[in-house]
PDB file of C-alpha atoms in Angstrom:
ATOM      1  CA  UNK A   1     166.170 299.974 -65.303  1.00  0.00           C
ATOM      2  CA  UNK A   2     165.138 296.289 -66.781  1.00  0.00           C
ATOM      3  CA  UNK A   3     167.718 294.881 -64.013  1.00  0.00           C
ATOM      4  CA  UNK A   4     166.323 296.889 -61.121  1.00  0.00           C
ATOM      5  CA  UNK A   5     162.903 295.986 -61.723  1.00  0.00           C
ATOM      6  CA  UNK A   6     163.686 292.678 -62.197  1.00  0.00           C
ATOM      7  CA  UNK A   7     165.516 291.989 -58.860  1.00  0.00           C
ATOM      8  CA  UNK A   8     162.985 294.166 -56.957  1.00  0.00           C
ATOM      9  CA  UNK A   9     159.701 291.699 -58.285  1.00  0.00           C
ATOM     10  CA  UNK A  10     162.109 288.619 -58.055  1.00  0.00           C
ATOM     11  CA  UNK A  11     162.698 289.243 -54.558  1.00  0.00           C
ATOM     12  CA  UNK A  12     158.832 290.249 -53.788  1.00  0.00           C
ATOM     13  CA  UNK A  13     157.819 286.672 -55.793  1.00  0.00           C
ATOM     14  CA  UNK A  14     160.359 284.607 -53.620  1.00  0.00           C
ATOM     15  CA  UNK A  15     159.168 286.194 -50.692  1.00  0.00           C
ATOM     16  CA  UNK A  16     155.401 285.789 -51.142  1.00  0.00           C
ATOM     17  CA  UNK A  17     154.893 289.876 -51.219  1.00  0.00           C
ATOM     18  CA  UNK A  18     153.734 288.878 -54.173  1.00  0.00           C
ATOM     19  CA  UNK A  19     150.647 286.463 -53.587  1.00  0.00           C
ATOM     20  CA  UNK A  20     150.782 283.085 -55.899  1.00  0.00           C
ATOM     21  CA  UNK A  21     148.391 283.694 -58.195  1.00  0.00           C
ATOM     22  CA  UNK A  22     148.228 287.629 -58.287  1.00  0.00           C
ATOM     23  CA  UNK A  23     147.857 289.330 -61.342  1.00  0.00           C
ATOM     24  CA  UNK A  24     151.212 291.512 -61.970  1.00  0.00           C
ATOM     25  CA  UNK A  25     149.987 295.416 -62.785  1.00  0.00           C
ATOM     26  CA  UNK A  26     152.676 296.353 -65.171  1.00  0.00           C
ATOM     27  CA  UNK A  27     151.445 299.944 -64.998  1.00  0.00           C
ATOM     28  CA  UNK A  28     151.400 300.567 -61.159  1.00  0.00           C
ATOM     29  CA  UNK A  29     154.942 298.638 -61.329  1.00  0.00           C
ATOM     30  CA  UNK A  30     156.245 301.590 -63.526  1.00  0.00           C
ATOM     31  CA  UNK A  31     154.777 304.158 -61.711  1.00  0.00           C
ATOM     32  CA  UNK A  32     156.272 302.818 -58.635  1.00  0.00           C
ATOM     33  CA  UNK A  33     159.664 302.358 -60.010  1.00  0.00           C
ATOM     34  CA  UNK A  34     159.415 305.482 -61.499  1.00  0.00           C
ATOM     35  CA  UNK A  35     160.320 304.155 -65.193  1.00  0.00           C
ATOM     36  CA  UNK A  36     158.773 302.747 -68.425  1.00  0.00           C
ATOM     37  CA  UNK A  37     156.770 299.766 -69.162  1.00  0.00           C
ATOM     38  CA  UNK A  38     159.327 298.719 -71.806  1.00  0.00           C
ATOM     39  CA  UNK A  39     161.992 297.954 -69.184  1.00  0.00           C
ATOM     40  CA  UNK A  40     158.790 296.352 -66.946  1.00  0.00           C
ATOM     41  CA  UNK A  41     158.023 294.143 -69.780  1.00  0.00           C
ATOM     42  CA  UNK A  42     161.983 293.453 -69.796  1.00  0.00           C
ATOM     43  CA  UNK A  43     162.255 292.123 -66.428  1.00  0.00           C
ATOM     44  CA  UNK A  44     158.847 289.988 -66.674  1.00  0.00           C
ATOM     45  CA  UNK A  45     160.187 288.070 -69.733  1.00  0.00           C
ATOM     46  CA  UNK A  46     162.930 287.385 -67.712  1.00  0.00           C
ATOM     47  CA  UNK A  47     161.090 286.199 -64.120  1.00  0.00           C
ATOM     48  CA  UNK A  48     159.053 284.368 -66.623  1.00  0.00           C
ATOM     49  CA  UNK A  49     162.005 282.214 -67.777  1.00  0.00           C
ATOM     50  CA  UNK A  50     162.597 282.087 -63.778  1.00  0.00           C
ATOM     51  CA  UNK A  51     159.156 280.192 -63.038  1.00  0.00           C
ATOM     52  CA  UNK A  52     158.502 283.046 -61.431  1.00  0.00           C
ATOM     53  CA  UNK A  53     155.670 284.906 -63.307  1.00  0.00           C
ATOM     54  CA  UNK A  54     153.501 283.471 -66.055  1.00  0.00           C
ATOM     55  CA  UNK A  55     152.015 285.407 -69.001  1.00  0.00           C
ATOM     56  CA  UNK A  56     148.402 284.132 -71.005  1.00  0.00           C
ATOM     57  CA  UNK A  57     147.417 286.319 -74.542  1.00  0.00           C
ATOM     58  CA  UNK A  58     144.583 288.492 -73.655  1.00  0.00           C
ATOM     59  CA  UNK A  59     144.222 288.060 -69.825  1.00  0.00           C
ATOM     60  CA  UNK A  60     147.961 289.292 -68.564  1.00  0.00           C
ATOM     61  CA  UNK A  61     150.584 288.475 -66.720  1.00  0.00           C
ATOM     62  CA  UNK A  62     150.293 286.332 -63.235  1.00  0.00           C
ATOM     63  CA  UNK A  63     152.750 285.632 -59.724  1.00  0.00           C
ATOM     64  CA  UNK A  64     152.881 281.406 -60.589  1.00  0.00           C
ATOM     65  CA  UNK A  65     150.872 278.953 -58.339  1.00  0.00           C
ATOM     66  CA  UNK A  66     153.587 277.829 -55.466  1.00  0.00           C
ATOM     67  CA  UNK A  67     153.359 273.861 -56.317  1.00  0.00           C
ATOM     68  CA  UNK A  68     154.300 271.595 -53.433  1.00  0.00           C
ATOM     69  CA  UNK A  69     155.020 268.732 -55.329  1.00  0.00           C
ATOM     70  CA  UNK A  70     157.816 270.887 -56.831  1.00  0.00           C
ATOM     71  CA  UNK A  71     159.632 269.890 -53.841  1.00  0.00           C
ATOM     72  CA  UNK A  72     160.832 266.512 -54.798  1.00  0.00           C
ATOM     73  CA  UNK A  73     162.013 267.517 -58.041  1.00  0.00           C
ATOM     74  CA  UNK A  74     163.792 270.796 -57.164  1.00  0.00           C
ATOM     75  CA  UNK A  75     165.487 268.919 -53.971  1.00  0.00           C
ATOM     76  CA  UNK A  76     166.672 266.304 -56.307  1.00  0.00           C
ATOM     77  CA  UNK A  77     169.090 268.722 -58.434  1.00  0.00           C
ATOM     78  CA  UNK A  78     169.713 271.032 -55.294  1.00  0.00           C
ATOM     79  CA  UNK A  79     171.118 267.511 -53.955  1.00  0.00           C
ATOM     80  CA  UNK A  80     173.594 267.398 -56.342  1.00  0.00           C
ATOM     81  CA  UNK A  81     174.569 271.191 -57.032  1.00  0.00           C
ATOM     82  CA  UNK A  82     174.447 272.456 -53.819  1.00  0.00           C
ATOM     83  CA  UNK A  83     177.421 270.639 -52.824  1.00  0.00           C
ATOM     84  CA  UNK A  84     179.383 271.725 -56.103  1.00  0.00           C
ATOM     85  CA  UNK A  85     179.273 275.017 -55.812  1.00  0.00           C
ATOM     86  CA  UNK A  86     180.180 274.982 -51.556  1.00  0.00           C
ATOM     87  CA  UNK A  87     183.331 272.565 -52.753  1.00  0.00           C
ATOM     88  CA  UNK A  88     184.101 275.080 -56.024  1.00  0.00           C
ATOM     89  CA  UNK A  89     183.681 278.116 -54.018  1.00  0.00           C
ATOM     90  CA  UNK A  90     185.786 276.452 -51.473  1.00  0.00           C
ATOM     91  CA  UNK A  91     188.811 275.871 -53.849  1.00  0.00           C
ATOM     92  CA  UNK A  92     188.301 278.965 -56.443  1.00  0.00           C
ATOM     93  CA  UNK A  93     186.536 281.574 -54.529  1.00  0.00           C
ATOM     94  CA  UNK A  94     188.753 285.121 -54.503  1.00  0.00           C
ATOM     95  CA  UNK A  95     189.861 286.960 -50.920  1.00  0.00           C
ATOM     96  CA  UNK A  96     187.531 289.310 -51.604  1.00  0.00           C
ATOM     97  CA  UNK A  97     184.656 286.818 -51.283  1.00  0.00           C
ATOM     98  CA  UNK A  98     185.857 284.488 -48.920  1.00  0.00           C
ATOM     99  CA  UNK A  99     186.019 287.995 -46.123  1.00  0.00           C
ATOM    100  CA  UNK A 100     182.636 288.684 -47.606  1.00  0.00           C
ATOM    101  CA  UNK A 101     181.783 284.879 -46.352  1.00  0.00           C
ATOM    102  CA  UNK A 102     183.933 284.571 -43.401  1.00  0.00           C
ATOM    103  CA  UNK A 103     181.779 288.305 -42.396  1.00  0.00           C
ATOM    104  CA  UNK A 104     178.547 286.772 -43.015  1.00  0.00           C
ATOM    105  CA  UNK A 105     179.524 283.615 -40.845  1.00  0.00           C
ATOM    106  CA  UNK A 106     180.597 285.580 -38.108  1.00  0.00           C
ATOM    107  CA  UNK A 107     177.492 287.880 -38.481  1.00  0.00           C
ATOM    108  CA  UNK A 108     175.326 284.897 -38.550  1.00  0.00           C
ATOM    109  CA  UNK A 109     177.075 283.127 -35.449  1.00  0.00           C
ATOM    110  CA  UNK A 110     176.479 286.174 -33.346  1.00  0.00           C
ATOM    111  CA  UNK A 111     172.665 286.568 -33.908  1.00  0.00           C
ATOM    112  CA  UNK A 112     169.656 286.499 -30.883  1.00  0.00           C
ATOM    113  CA  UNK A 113     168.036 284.428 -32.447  1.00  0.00           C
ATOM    114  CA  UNK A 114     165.032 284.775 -30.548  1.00  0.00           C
ATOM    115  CA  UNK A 115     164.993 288.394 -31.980  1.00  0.00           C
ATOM    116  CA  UNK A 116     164.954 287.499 -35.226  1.00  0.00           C
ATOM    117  CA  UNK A 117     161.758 286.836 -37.666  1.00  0.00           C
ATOM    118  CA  UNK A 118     161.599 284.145 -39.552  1.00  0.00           C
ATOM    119  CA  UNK A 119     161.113 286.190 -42.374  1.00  0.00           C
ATOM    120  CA  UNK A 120     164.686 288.067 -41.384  1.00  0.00           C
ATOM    121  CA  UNK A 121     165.808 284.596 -41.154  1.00  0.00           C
ATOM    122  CA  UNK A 122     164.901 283.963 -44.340  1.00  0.00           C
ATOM    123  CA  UNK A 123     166.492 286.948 -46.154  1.00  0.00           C
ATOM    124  CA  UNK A 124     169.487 285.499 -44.012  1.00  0.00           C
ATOM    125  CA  UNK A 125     169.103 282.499 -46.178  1.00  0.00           C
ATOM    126  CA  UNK A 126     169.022 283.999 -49.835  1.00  0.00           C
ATOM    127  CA  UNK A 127     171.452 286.072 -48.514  1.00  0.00           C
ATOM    128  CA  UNK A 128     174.376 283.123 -48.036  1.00  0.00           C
ATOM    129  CA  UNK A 129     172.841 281.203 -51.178  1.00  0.00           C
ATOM    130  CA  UNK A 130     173.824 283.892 -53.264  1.00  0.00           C
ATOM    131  CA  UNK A 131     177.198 284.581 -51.739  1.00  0.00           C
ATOM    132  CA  UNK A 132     178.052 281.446 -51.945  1.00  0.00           C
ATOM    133  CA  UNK A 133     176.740 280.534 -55.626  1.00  0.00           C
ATOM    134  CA  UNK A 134     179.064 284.155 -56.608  1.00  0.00           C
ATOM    135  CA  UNK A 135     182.188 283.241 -55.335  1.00  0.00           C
ATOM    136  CA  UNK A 136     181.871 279.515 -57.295  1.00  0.00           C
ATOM    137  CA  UNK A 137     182.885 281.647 -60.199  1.00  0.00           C
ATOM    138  CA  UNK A 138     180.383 279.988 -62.538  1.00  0.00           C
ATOM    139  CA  UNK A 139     178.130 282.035 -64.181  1.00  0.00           C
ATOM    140  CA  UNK A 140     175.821 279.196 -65.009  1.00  0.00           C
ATOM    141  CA  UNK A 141     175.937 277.031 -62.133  1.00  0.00           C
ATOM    142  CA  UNK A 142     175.123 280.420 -60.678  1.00  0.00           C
ATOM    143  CA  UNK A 143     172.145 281.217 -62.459  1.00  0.00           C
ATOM    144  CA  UNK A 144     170.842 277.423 -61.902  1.00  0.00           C
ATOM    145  CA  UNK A 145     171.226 277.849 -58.190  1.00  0.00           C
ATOM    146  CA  UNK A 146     169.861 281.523 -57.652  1.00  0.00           C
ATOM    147  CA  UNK A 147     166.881 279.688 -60.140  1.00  0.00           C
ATOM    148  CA  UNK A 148     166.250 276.629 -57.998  1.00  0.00           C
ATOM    149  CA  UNK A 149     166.505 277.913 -54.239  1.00  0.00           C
ATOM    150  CA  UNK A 150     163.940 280.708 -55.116  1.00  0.00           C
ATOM    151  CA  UNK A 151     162.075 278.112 -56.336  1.00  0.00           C
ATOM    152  CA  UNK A 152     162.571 276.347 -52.697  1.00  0.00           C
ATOM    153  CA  UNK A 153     162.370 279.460 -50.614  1.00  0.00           C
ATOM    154  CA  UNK A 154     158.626 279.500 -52.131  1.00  0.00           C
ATOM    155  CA  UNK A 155     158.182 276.553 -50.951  1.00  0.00           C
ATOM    156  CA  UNK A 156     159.153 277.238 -47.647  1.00  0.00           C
ATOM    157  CA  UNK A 157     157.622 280.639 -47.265  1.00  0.00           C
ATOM    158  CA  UNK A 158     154.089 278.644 -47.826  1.00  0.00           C
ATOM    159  CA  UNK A 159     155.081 276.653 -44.805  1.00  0.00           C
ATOM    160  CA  UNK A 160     156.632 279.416 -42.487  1.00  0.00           C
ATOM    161  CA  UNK A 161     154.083 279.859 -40.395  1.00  0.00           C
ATOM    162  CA  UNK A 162     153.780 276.046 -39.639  1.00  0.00           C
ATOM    163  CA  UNK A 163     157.600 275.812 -39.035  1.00  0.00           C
ATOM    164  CA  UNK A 164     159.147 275.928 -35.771  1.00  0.00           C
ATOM    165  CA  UNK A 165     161.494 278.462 -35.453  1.00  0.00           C
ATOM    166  CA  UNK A 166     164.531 278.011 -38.019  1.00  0.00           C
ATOM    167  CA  UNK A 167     167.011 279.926 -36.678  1.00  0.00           C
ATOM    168  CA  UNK A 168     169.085 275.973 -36.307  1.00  0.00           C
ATOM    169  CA  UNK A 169     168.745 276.170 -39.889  1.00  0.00           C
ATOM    170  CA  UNK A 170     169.888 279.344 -40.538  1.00  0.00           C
ATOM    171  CA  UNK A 171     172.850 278.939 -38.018  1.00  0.00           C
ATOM    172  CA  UNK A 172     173.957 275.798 -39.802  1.00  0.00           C
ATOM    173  CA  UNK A 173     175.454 278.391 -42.573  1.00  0.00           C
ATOM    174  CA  UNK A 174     178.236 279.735 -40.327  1.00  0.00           C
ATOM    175  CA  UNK A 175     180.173 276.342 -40.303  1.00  0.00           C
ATOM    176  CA  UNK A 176     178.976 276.200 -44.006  1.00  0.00           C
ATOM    177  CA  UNK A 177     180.685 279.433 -44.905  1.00  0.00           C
ATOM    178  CA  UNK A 178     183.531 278.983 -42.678  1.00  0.00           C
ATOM    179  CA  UNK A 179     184.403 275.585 -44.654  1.00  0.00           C
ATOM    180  CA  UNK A 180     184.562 278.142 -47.950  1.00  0.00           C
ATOM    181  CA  UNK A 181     186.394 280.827 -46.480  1.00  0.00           C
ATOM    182  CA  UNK A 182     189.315 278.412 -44.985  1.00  0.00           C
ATOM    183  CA  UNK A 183     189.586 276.318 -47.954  1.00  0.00           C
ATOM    184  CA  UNK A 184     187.924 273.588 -46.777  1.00  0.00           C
ATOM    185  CA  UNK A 185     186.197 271.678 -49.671  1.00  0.00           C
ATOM    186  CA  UNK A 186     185.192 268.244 -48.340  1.00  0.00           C
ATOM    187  CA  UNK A 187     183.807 269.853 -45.702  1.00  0.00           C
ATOM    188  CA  UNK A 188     181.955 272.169 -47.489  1.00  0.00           C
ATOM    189  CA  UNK A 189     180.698 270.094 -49.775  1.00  0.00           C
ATOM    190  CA  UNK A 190     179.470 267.860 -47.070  1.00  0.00           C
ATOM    191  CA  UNK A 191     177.626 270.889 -44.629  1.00  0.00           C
ATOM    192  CA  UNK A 192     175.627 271.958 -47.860  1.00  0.00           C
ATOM    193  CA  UNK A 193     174.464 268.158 -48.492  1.00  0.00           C
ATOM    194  CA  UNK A 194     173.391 268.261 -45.166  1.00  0.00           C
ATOM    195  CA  UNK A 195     172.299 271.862 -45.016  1.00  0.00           C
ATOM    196  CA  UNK A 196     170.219 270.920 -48.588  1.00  0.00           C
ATOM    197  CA  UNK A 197     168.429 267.817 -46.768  1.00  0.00           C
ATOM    198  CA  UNK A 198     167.464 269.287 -43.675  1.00  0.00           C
ATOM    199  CA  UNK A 199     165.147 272.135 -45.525  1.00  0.00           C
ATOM    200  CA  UNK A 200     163.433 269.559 -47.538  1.00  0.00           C
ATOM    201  CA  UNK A 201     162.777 267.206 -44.197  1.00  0.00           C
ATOM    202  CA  UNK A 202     162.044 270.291 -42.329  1.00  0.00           C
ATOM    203  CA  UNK A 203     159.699 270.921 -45.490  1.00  0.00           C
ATOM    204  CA  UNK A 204     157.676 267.380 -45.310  1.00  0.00           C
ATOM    205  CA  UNK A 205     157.409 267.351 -41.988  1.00  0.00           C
ATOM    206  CA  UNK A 206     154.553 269.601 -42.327  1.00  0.00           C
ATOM    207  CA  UNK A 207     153.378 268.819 -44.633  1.00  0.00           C
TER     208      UNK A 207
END
């Protein structure tokens, strides 16, 4: 119960569902999920670890401020990582997960884009983060990643409505995920360096 509130207001904070700032109502939570505080309480010890949520004695717990000048400092690691896990996932990932990415590239290839949202396109985007972080087979670089790009998909939900459309960006993943699914690690390695620096220059531009 813990682990299905926790994804449920993880993906609501990362979003922006969940206002920066907003006070988090751990009792209309648990009605709504339909469980107890104590697993509530669980999951918002854990989003707190995430940056996600922050907690103050005696006034409650709070969705965190969206800070732009996070940017720098969570594109600097991303810099680095991204690229590690596209060239591990590239070498180690299992059959299973390299149909599950070859399925999402050819899903992705074959959008209209002009159909699409942003806001689809961004659930596009966590979507091939996280495939792509699982079939590393790291646990930890895992966790890192699935940390540090909610931290950036903040970022760029703040910005969304000042963005052109991003369905280039979002299109860029099908080579991406291609690269992992045929083996490809250079390759990989070298679409999510560029994949990583064209959402923080896409980011600034706006700014």
């Amino acid at each position: 119960m813990a682990e299905q509130a926790y994804h449920l207001m993880r993906d609501r904070l990362v979003m922006l569902d969940i206002a920066p700032g907003a006070p988090i109502n751990e009792q209309a939570l648990a009605l709504e999920l339909g469980i107890g505080r104590t697993p509530v309480r669980e999951s918002l010890k854990k989003l707190e670890l995430d940056h996600l949520v922050v907690s103050y004695p005696r006034r409650g717990t709070f969705a965190t401020q969206v800070d732009i000048t996070d940017l720098a400092t969570v594109s600097e690691m991303r810099v680095v990582l991204e690229p590690l896990a596209a060239r591990r996932a590239a070498t180690t990932a299992r059959p299973a997960s390299r149909a599950a990415l070859s399925a999402k590239a050819d899903q992705i290839a074959g959008m209209d884009l002009e159909r699409v949202g942003n806001r689809a396109l961004m659930e596009y985007d966590i979507d091939v983060h996280r495939l792509i972080y699982g079939a590393t087979g790291n646990p930890h670089l895992e966790e890192t990643l699935v940390r540090l790009d909610n931290l950036a998909t903040r970022i760029w939900c703040l910005v969304l409505d000042r963005l052109p459309a991003i369905g280039d960006h979002v299109q860029e993943h099908a080579g991406l995920l291609r690269a992992i699914a045929d083996n490809l690690p250079d390759r990989a390695a070298e679409l999510a360096l560029a994949h990583t620096t064209h959402f923080e220059q896409s980011v600034r531009e706006v700014l």
